[in-house]
Amino acid sequence: MLGADDHALDRVPATGRYPWWTVAVQRFGQLSDLTVFLLGATLGAGMGFWGAFWSLTLGSVILEVVAIFAGIAGVREGLSTSVLARWTGFGRSGSALIGLVVATSLIGWFGIQNAIFAEGLHALVDGVPVWLWSIVTGLAVTALVVFGFRWMAWIAYLTVPAFLLLAGWSVIGELSDHSLGDLLGTAGFGEPMSIATGATIVAGSYIAGAVLTPDMTRFNRSTGDVVKQTVVSITLGQYVLGLVGVILAYAIRSADVVTIFAATSGTIGVIILVSATVKINDWNLYSSSLGFVNTLSTVFGVRVNRVVATIAIGVLGTALSALGILDRFADFLTVLGVTLPPIAGIMVAEYFLVRRWRPALDESREHGRLPATEPGWVPATLVIWAGAALLGWWTEQEQIGIPALNSLVVAGVVYLAAGKAGLVRGTKELAVEKGAE
């Protein structure tokens, strides 16, 4: 079949792994877009430079810790997030729910990002209507993702340098008339913001991506590679570019720093927009297809090639963005997003500390296959997941702490306690479907 299944339901073998920088450039691509400048500018509007510095530092460290632990599980087992979840606390049915949540959430964000992409191109080349741009851009990204990780890596090799060079050109042009020393001494000019609030914004901006790290790190070769690519990509993508956004906000006395890039018209403007969007939206679609494939396998016992799932999801997301109806579901997608952080807390606690199903993973890994059995339902996990997600939603409404971190830590701690108390048990050990081997 045209395209690559990319071991959607299997372990990625040693021959399918890549050097750490191949994975790092894609993770960096996920983090380096116009919104990271906006993130930094939001911090700059509410506090001085050093306050913004510490907010970005704390938020980035949180993301790196979550991504590293989730990523180590991914590289050791060579499995996607939703498949790995079967033996890290959720069981077959729980992993089906995870796959459904991931697929639904990311197909929505794929469509929304695609609509924004199309509107940007329409503003630059207004001879083509937005709906037609939506179809062109959506199908183009879908075609890319069909060919899998290898092609996505090559696109990242092209778009990341292009984005950095051209966005950097715009930034330097804006800052050339200002003294860097004066800008670093500038106070916030908007509503005051605490460092804790700033760290909340930073950590919350990419926590879903950190949770889904195994989708990417299953292609790494070692745990050391996971640590290197995570630290480099998050530090340069989220941290350094965020600080640039802070300084830009001081220079123009506005948090709306994206206007600097929007003012760049013609070919350069198109390249900045394309390079900023494609390297993010391809991973929205890729992880969505992995979640969908796992759900079909666990619920119906049917193995669907990832290529087929990618085409179906890509066409659906493209159609929804062309119809212009996805904005109505943005709030729903945001609420759905609060269910993701507790997943990482539970998976990390099970894999590294409780280890209820770790022996099965260790034994089967030696033979390059999946475990022979998997738990069906794990009731305690589902209760903890739901409770932690509700806690995250409530603390977000009440603006208490860092909501995503609150739910992640609580889920992990409660799962650990439940595991030590012997409450984490599957309802029944089920044979792994042959279609999933």
GROMACS .gro file of C-alpha atoms in nm:
model
  437
    1MET     CA    1   0.000   0.000   0.000
    2LEU     CA    2   0.113   0.354  -0.076
    3GLY     CA    3   0.243   0.523   0.238
    4ALA     CA    4   0.376   0.387   0.566
    5ASP     CA    5   0.193   0.213   0.852
    6ASP     CA    6   0.481   0.309   1.084
    7HIS     CA    7   0.417   0.016   1.322
    8ALA     CA    8   0.095   0.176   1.445
    9LEU     CA    9   0.005  -0.128   1.658
   10ASP     CA   10   0.347  -0.291   1.695
   11ARG     CA   11   0.682  -0.222   1.853
   12VAL     CA   12   0.911  -0.012   1.635
   13PRO     CA   13   1.211  -0.242   1.569
   14ALA     CA   14   1.573  -0.133   1.604
   15THR     CA   15   1.595  -0.101   1.226
   16GLY     CA   16   1.312   0.153   1.231
   17ARG     CA   17   1.478   0.390   1.481
   18TYR     CA   18   1.640   0.724   1.394
   19PRO     CA   19   1.924   0.946   1.525
   20TRP     CA   20   1.818   1.175   1.808
   21TRP     CA   21   1.836   1.490   1.598
   22THR     CA   22   1.581   1.352   1.349
   23VAL     CA   23   1.327   1.330   1.629
   24ALA     CA   24   1.447   1.653   1.791
   25VAL     CA   25   1.391   1.864   1.481
   26GLN     CA   26   1.028   1.746   1.468
   27ARG     CA   27   0.970   1.811   1.839
   28PHE     CA   28   1.132   2.152   1.794
   29GLY     CA   29   0.905   2.210   1.497
   30GLN     CA   30   0.599   2.141   1.712
   31LEU     CA   31   0.709   2.407   1.957
   32SER     CA   32   0.846   2.677   1.726
   33ASP     CA   33   0.560   2.866   1.568
   34LEU     CA   34   0.407   3.211   1.584
   35THR     CA   35   0.207   3.129   1.897
   36VAL     CA   36   0.523   3.080   2.105
   37PHE     CA   37   0.613   3.444   2.035
   38LEU     CA   38   0.259   3.535   2.141
   39LEU     CA   39   0.305   3.327   2.458
   40GLY     CA   40   0.619   3.520   2.548
   41ALA     CA   41   0.454   3.852   2.464
   42THR     CA   42   0.164   3.770   2.697
   43LEU     CA   43   0.414   3.721   2.979
   44GLY     CA   44   0.597   4.041   2.887
   45ALA     CA   45   0.276   4.241   2.901
   46GLY     CA   46   0.211   4.130   3.257
   47MET     CA   47   0.556   4.140   3.418
   48GLY     CA   48   0.915   4.255   3.384
   49PHE     CA   49   1.176   4.057   3.195
   50TRP     CA   50   1.308   3.858   3.491
   51GLY     CA   51   0.959   3.763   3.602
   52ALA     CA   52   0.891   3.637   3.250
   53PHE     CA   53   1.228   3.460   3.255
   54TRP     CA   54   1.138   3.262   3.567
   55SER     CA   55   0.788   3.186   3.439
   56LEU     CA   56   0.932   3.039   3.120
   57THR     CA   57   1.198   2.853   3.318
   58LEU     CA   58   0.951   2.687   3.556
   59GLY     CA   59   0.697   2.607   3.286
   60SER     CA   60   0.959   2.463   3.051
   61VAL     CA   61   1.115   2.247   3.325
   62ILE     CA   62   0.771   2.101   3.404
   63LEU     CA   63   0.721   2.015   3.037
   64GLU     CA   64   1.067   1.863   3.008
   65VAL     CA   65   1.018   1.639   3.313
   66VAL     CA   66   0.681   1.510   3.190
   67ALA     CA   67   0.807   1.460   2.834
   68ILE     CA   68   1.125   1.282   2.945
   69PHE     CA   69   0.952   1.025   3.168
   70ALA     CA   70   0.674   0.957   2.916
   71GLY     CA   71   0.935   0.950   2.641
   72ILE     CA   72   1.157   0.698   2.816
   73ALA     CA   73   0.863   0.456   2.838
   74GLY     CA   74   0.801   0.516   2.468
   75VAL     CA   75   1.158   0.451   2.355
   76ARG     CA   76   1.197   0.139   2.570
   77GLU     CA   77   0.877  -0.021   2.446
   78GLY     CA   78   0.865   0.124   2.093
   79LEU     CA   79   0.489   0.172   2.123
   80SER     CA   80   0.255   0.464   2.060
   81THR     CA   81   0.087   0.631   2.357
   82SER     CA   82  -0.253   0.465   2.317
   83VAL     CA   83  -0.108   0.115   2.260
   84LEU     CA   84   0.138   0.150   2.550
   85ALA     CA   85  -0.155   0.249   2.772
   86ARG     CA   86  -0.287  -0.109   2.759
   87TRP     CA   87  -0.003  -0.220   2.990
   88THR     CA   88   0.048   0.105   3.181
   89GLY     CA   89  -0.267   0.115   3.387
   90PHE     CA   90  -0.555   0.143   3.141
   91GLY     CA   91  -0.608  -0.202   2.993
   92ARG     CA   92  -0.762  -0.277   2.655
   93SER     CA   93  -1.086  -0.085   2.703
   94GLY     CA   94  -0.922   0.209   2.877
   95SER     CA   95  -0.670   0.243   2.595
   96ALA     CA   96  -0.961   0.246   2.350
   97LEU     CA   97  -1.101   0.546   2.537
   98ILE     CA   98  -0.760   0.714   2.525
   99GLY     CA   99  -0.737   0.651   2.152
  100LEU     CA  100  -1.084   0.798   2.103
  101VAL     CA  101  -1.007   1.107   2.313
  102VAL     CA  102  -0.676   1.164   2.133
  103ALA     CA  103  -0.824   1.108   1.788
  104THR     CA  104  -1.123   1.335   1.852
  105SER     CA  105  -0.922   1.610   2.015
  106LEU     CA  106  -0.646   1.620   1.756
  107ILE     CA  107  -0.871   1.592   1.451
  108GLY     CA  108  -1.052   1.897   1.586
  109TRP     CA  109  -0.731   2.092   1.636
  110PHE     CA  110  -0.607   1.975   1.296
  111GLY     CA  111  -0.916   2.128   1.139
  112ILE     CA  112  -0.893   2.450   1.340
  113GLN     CA  113  -0.523   2.493   1.259
  114ASN     CA  114  -0.599   2.420   0.895
  115ALA     CA  115  -0.869   2.689   0.890
  116ILE     CA  116  -0.626   2.941   1.041
  117PHE     CA  117  -0.366   2.835   0.783
  118ALA     CA  118  -0.617   2.888   0.501
  119GLU     CA  119  -0.728   3.227   0.632
  120GLY     CA  120  -0.365   3.340   0.649
  121LEU     CA  121  -0.300   3.233   0.291
  122HIS     CA  122  -0.621   3.405   0.181
  123ALA     CA  123  -0.503   3.728   0.343
  124LEU     CA  124  -0.177   3.702   0.151
  125VAL     CA  125  -0.323   3.570  -0.176
  126ASP     CA  126  -0.684   3.688  -0.174
  127GLY     CA  127  -0.772   3.565  -0.521
  128VAL     CA  128  -0.853   3.221  -0.378
  129PRO     CA  129  -1.149   3.181  -0.136
  130VAL     CA  130  -1.085   3.057   0.218
  131TRP     CA  131  -1.282   2.733   0.172
  132LEU     CA  132  -1.070   2.637  -0.129
  133TRP     CA  133  -0.748   2.717   0.056
  134SER     CA  134  -0.877   2.495   0.341
  135ILE     CA  135  -0.919   2.204   0.101
  136VAL     CA  136  -0.579   2.258  -0.062
  137THR     CA  137  -0.386   2.291   0.265
  138GLY     CA  138  -0.573   2.013   0.446
  139LEU     CA  139  -0.525   1.760   0.168
  140ALA     CA  140  -0.161   1.862   0.124
  141VAL     CA  141  -0.083   1.793   0.492
  142THR     CA  142  -0.282   1.469   0.474
  143ALA     CA  143  -0.077   1.354   0.174
  144LEU     CA  144   0.241   1.427   0.369
  145VAL     CA  145   0.133   1.233   0.678
  146VAL     CA  146   0.032   0.933   0.465
  147PHE     CA  147   0.403   0.871   0.404
  148GLY     CA  148   0.476   0.866   0.775
  149PHE     CA  149   0.757   0.963   1.007
  150ARG     CA  150   1.038   0.963   0.749
  151TRP     CA  151   0.867   1.216   0.521
  152MET     CA  152   0.757   1.426   0.816
  153ALA     CA  153   1.121   1.442   0.924
  154TRP     CA  154   1.228   1.575   0.585
  155ILE     CA  155   0.953   1.837   0.592
  156ALA     CA  156   1.078   1.944   0.936
  157TYR     CA  157   1.433   1.968   0.801
  158LEU     CA  158   1.302   2.219   0.545
  159THR     CA  159   1.040   2.413   0.741
  160VAL     CA  160   1.222   2.460   1.072
  161PRO     CA  161   1.523   2.645   0.925
  162ALA     CA  162   1.295   2.841   0.689
  163PHE     CA  163   1.074   2.951   0.977
  164LEU     CA  164   1.367   3.045   1.201
  165LEU     CA  165   1.551   3.239   0.929
  166LEU     CA  166   1.254   3.435   0.802
  167ALA     CA  167   1.091   3.490   1.142
  168GLY     CA  168   1.434   3.592   1.273
  169TRP     CA  169   1.469   3.839   0.986
  170SER     CA  170   1.137   3.998   1.086
  171VAL     CA  171   1.234   4.008   1.455
  172ILE     CA  172   1.575   4.165   1.389
  173GLY     CA  173   1.413   4.425   1.168
  174GLU     CA  174   1.175   4.518   1.449
  175LEU     CA  175   1.438   4.526   1.725
  176SER     CA  176   1.708   4.708   1.528
  177ASP     CA  177   1.585   5.049   1.645
  178HIS     CA  178   1.584   4.955   2.015
  179SER     CA  179   1.850   4.914   2.282
  180LEU     CA  180   1.853   4.559   2.418
  181GLY     CA  181   1.960   4.686   2.761
  182ASP     CA  182   1.664   4.923   2.775
  183LEU     CA  183   1.424   4.648   2.668
  184LEU     CA  184   1.552   4.407   2.936
  185GLY     CA  185   1.487   4.675   3.198
  186THR     CA  186   1.131   4.738   3.082
  187ALA     CA  187   0.841   4.674   3.320
  188GLY     CA  188   0.519   4.505   3.217
  189PHE     CA  189   0.270   4.741   3.058
  190GLY     CA  190  -0.053   4.545   3.096
  191GLU     CA  191  -0.248   4.383   3.378
  192PRO     CA  192   0.003   4.251   3.636
  193MET     CA  193   0.070   3.877   3.630
  194SER     CA  194   0.237   3.657   3.892
  195ILE     CA  195   0.520   3.417   3.813
  196ALA     CA  196   0.294   3.125   3.912
  197THR     CA  197   0.029   3.237   3.664
  198GLY     CA  198   0.295   3.279   3.397
  199ALA     CA  199   0.432   2.930   3.461
  200THR     CA  200   0.075   2.798   3.434
  201ILE     CA  201   0.039   2.951   3.089
  202VAL     CA  202   0.374   2.812   2.974
  203ALA     CA  203   0.318   2.457   3.104
  204GLY     CA  204  -0.040   2.446   2.981
  205SER     CA  205   0.058   2.552   2.630
  206TYR     CA  206   0.221   2.219   2.543
  207ILE     CA  207   0.120   1.970   2.811
  208ALA     CA  208  -0.087   1.766   2.564
  209GLY     CA  209   0.217   1.731   2.339
  210ALA     CA  210   0.427   1.622   2.637
  211VAL     CA  211   0.169   1.357   2.728
  212LEU     CA  212   0.176   1.215   2.374
  213THR     CA  213   0.556   1.200   2.367
  214PRO     CA  214   0.570   0.817   2.317
  215ASP     CA  215   0.418   0.865   1.969
  216MET     CA  216   0.744   1.037   1.880
  217THR     CA  217   1.010   0.882   2.104
  218ARG     CA  218   0.929   0.527   1.995
  219PHE     CA  219   1.151   0.622   1.700
  220ASN     CA  220   1.445   0.717   1.925
  221ARG     CA  221   1.732   0.474   1.981
  222SER     CA  222   1.805   0.518   2.353
  223THR     CA  223   1.691   0.687   2.671
  224GLY     CA  224   1.986   0.923   2.637
  225ASP     CA  225   1.853   1.028   2.297
  226VAL     CA  226   1.514   1.101   2.454
  227VAL     CA  227   1.671   1.327   2.716
  228LYS     CA  228   1.884   1.509   2.458
  229GLN     CA  229   1.609   1.572   2.206
  230THR     CA  230   1.362   1.677   2.476
  231VAL     CA  231   1.593   1.924   2.648
  232VAL     CA  232   1.723   2.072   2.322
  233SER     CA  233   1.384   2.104   2.151
  234ILE     CA  234   1.188   2.243   2.447
  235THR     CA  235   1.470   2.472   2.557
  236LEU     CA  236   1.518   2.622   2.212
  237GLY     CA  237   1.158   2.605   2.095
  238GLN     CA  238   0.954   2.697   2.400
  239TYR     CA  239   1.211   2.876   2.613
  240VAL     CA  240   1.437   3.081   2.386
  241LEU     CA  241   1.167   3.180   2.136
  242GLY     CA  242   0.937   3.263   2.428
  243LEU     CA  243   1.199   3.504   2.564
  244VAL     CA  244   1.223   3.663   2.219
  245GLY     CA  245   0.847   3.714   2.235
  246VAL     CA  246   0.887   3.889   2.572
  247ILE     CA  247   1.140   4.133   2.427
  248LEU     CA  248   0.926   4.193   2.119
  249ALA     CA  249   0.632   4.287   2.341
  250TYR     CA  250   0.844   4.550   2.516
  251ALA     CA  251   0.963   4.686   2.181
  252ILE     CA  252   0.616   4.744   2.034
  253ARG     CA  253   0.437   4.792   2.370
  254SER     CA  254   0.178   4.534   2.275
  255ALA     CA  255   0.115   4.164   2.334
  256ASP     CA  256  -0.001   4.126   1.974
  257VAL     CA  257   0.346   4.057   1.836
  258VAL     CA  258   0.212   3.830   1.561
  259THR     CA  259   0.127   4.147   1.369
  260ILE     CA  260   0.501   4.186   1.308
  261PHE     CA  261   0.498   3.869   1.100
  262ALA     CA  262   0.155   3.932   0.950
  263ALA     CA  263   0.285   4.263   0.815
  264THR     CA  264   0.541   4.069   0.613
  265SER     CA  265   0.369   4.021   0.279
  266GLY     CA  266   0.443   3.844  -0.045
  267THR     CA  267   0.654   3.532  -0.082
  268ILE     CA  268   0.831   3.569   0.253
  269GLY     CA  269   0.499   3.603   0.436
  270VAL     CA  270   0.367   3.288   0.268
  271ILE     CA  271   0.681   3.092   0.358
  272ILE     CA  272   0.666   3.202   0.723
  273LEU     CA  273   0.300   3.099   0.747
  274VAL     CA  274   0.352   2.764   0.572
  275SER     CA  275   0.665   2.677   0.771
  276ALA     CA  276   0.497   2.775   1.099
  277THR     CA  277   0.188   2.561   1.042
  278VAL     CA  278   0.278   2.246   0.851
  279LYS     CA  279   0.533   2.115   1.103
  280ILE     CA  280   0.269   2.130   1.378
  281ASN     CA  281  -0.043   2.018   1.197
  282ASP     CA  282   0.117   1.707   1.050
  283TRP     CA  283   0.168   1.577   1.405
  284ASN     CA  284  -0.191   1.661   1.501
  285LEU     CA  285  -0.303   1.433   1.220
  286TYR     CA  286  -0.036   1.168   1.282
  287SER     CA  287  -0.116   1.118   1.652
  288SER     CA  288  -0.488   1.131   1.576
  289SER     CA  289  -0.449   0.844   1.328
  290LEU     CA  290  -0.252   0.637   1.583
  291GLY     CA  291  -0.525   0.683   1.843
  292PHE     CA  292  -0.798   0.593   1.593
  293VAL     CA  293  -0.617   0.277   1.478
  294ASN     CA  294  -0.576   0.158   1.838
  295THR     CA  295  -0.943   0.220   1.917
  296LEU     CA  296  -1.059   0.019   1.615
  297SER     CA  297  -0.823  -0.264   1.709
  298THR     CA  298  -0.926  -0.283   2.075
  299VAL     CA  299  -1.301  -0.235   2.027
  300PHE     CA  300  -1.363  -0.428   1.705
  301GLY     CA  301  -1.054  -0.648   1.679
  302VAL     CA  302  -0.986  -0.503   1.333
  303ARG     CA  303  -0.644  -0.385   1.222
  304VAL     CA  304  -0.679  -0.078   1.000
  305ASN     CA  305  -0.367   0.043   0.823
  306ARG     CA  306  -0.254   0.381   0.953
  307VAL     CA  307  -0.252   0.513   0.596
  308VAL     CA  308  -0.624   0.445   0.558
  309ALA     CA  309  -0.697   0.604   0.895
  310THR     CA  310  -0.487   0.909   0.804
  311ILE     CA  311  -0.672   0.963   0.477
  312ALA     CA  312  -1.014   0.924   0.642
  313ILE     CA  313  -0.933   1.156   0.932
  314GLY     CA  314  -0.752   1.407   0.711
  315VAL     CA  315  -1.042   1.432   0.468
  316LEU     CA  316  -1.289   1.470   0.755
  317GLY     CA  317  -1.082   1.739   0.928
  318THR     CA  318  -1.031   1.919   0.598
  319ALA     CA  319  -1.404   1.913   0.521
  320LEU     CA  320  -1.494   2.047   0.866
  321SER     CA  321  -1.244   2.332   0.834
  322ALA     CA  322  -1.367   2.418   0.482
  323LEU     CA  323  -1.725   2.434   0.614
  324GLY     CA  324  -1.611   2.676   0.883
  325ILE     CA  325  -1.792   2.505   1.171
  326LEU     CA  326  -1.502   2.396   1.392
  327ASP     CA  327  -1.484   2.724   1.586
  328ARG     CA  328  -1.812   2.625   1.749
  329PHE     CA  329  -1.642   2.321   1.897
  330ALA     CA  330  -1.328   2.496   2.026
  331ASP     CA  331  -1.460   2.509   2.383
  332PHE     CA  332  -1.550   2.139   2.367
  333LEU     CA  333  -1.201   2.055   2.245
  334THR     CA  334  -1.051   2.262   2.526
  335VAL     CA  335  -1.257   2.071   2.785
  336LEU     CA  336  -1.157   1.744   2.620
  337GLY     CA  337  -0.796   1.852   2.655
  338VAL     CA  338  -0.815   1.846   3.037
  339THR     CA  339  -0.848   1.467   3.019
  340LEU     CA  340  -0.498   1.429   2.869
  341PRO     CA  341  -0.258   1.531   3.153
  342PRO     CA  342  -0.384   1.265   3.401
  343ILE     CA  343  -0.307   0.999   3.140
  344ALA     CA  344   0.065   1.074   3.165
  345GLY     CA  345   0.052   1.076   3.546
  346ILE     CA  346  -0.105   0.730   3.554
  347MET     CA  347   0.116   0.582   3.281
  348VAL     CA  348   0.439   0.707   3.439
  349ALA     CA  349   0.334   0.590   3.788
  350GLU     CA  350   0.245   0.244   3.658
  351TYR     CA  351   0.549   0.200   3.435
  352PHE     CA  352   0.816   0.319   3.679
  353LEU     CA  353   0.669   0.265   4.027
  354VAL     CA  354   0.368   0.031   4.052
  355ARG     CA  355   0.488  -0.201   3.772
  356ARG     CA  356   0.179  -0.423   3.779
  357TRP     CA  357   0.217  -0.513   3.410
  358ARG     CA  358   0.584  -0.423   3.366
  359PRO     CA  359   0.711  -0.786   3.371
  360ALA     CA  360   0.489  -0.869   3.071
  361LEU     CA  361   0.632  -0.573   2.880
  362ASP     CA  362   0.991  -0.661   2.974
  363GLU     CA  363   0.957  -1.026   2.873
  364SER     CA  364   0.787  -0.959   2.540
  365ARG     CA  365   1.027  -0.676   2.454
  366GLU     CA  366   1.314  -0.927   2.454
  367HIS     CA  367   1.135  -1.107   2.169
  368GLY     CA  368   1.027  -0.793   1.982
  369ARG     CA  369   0.655  -0.857   2.017
  370LEU     CA  370   0.359  -0.749   2.228
  371PRO     CA  371   0.269  -0.928   2.554
  372ALA     CA  372   0.050  -1.234   2.503
  373THR     CA  373  -0.228  -1.093   2.723
  374GLU     CA  374  -0.361  -0.757   2.830
  375PRO     CA  375  -0.603  -0.653   3.106
  376GLY     CA  376  -0.960  -0.575   3.000
  377TRP     CA  377  -1.094  -0.296   3.220
  378VAL     CA  378  -0.896  -0.152   3.510
  379PRO     CA  379  -1.175   0.011   3.717
  380ALA     CA  380  -0.947   0.191   3.964
  381THR     CA  381  -0.764   0.363   3.680
  382LEU     CA  382  -1.082   0.491   3.519
  383VAL     CA  383  -1.203   0.636   3.849
  384ILE     CA  384  -0.866   0.805   3.910
  385TRP     CA  385  -0.855   0.937   3.552
  386ALA     CA  386  -1.203   1.086   3.573
  387GLY     CA  387  -1.145   1.234   3.919
  388ALA     CA  388  -0.811   1.392   3.823
  389ALA     CA  389  -0.958   1.536   3.503
  390LEU     CA  390  -1.243   1.693   3.700
  391LEU     CA  391  -0.991   1.833   3.947
  392GLY     CA  392  -0.794   1.983   3.659
  393TRP     CA  393  -1.108   2.142   3.516
  394TRP     CA  394  -1.212   2.281   3.857
  395THR     CA  395  -0.871   2.428   3.938
  396GLU     CA  396  -0.870   2.588   3.594
  397GLN     CA  397  -1.206   2.752   3.664
  398GLU     CA  398  -1.088   2.868   4.007
  399GLN     CA  399  -0.740   2.963   3.881
  400ILE     CA  400  -0.565   2.748   4.142
  401GLY     CA  401  -0.206   2.649   4.070
  402ILE     CA  402  -0.121   2.496   3.732
  403PRO     CA  403  -0.435   2.298   3.633
  404ALA     CA  404  -0.264   2.059   3.393
  405LEU     CA  405   0.009   1.987   3.647
  406ASN     CA  406  -0.246   1.957   3.929
  407SER     CA  407  -0.437   1.683   3.749
  408LEU     CA  408  -0.122   1.505   3.631
  409VAL     CA  409   0.040   1.491   3.975
  410VAL     CA  410  -0.280   1.397   4.157
  411ALA     CA  411  -0.350   1.118   3.908
  412GLY     CA  412   0.002   0.980   3.949
  413VAL     CA  413   0.007   1.000   4.330
  414VAL     CA  414  -0.340   0.850   4.376
  415TYR     CA  415  -0.262   0.573   4.127
  416LEU     CA  416   0.061   0.496   4.314
  417ALA     CA  417  -0.129   0.477   4.644
  418ALA     CA  418  -0.399   0.258   4.488
  419GLY     CA  419  -0.133   0.033   4.338
  420LYS     CA  420   0.049  -0.011   4.669
  421ALA     CA  421  -0.287  -0.088   4.833
  422GLY     CA  422  -0.355  -0.362   4.579
  423LEU     CA  423  -0.652  -0.182   4.423
  424VAL     CA  424  -0.512  -0.172   4.070
  425ARG     CA  425  -0.638  -0.491   3.908
  426GLY     CA  426  -0.773  -0.575   3.566
  427THR     CA  427  -1.117  -0.731   3.542
  428LYS     CA  428  -0.979  -1.010   3.325
  429GLU     CA  429  -0.661  -1.087   3.133
  430LEU     CA  430  -0.748  -1.104   2.763
  431ALA     CA  431  -0.549  -1.253   2.479
  432VAL     CA  432  -0.399  -0.984   2.259
  433GLU     CA  433  -0.584  -0.978   1.928
  434LYS     CA  434  -0.377  -1.126   1.647
  435GLY     CA  435  -0.449  -0.818   1.438
  436ALA     CA  436  -0.263  -0.614   1.697
  437GLU     CA  437   0.054  -0.821   1.696
   0.00000   0.00000   0.00000
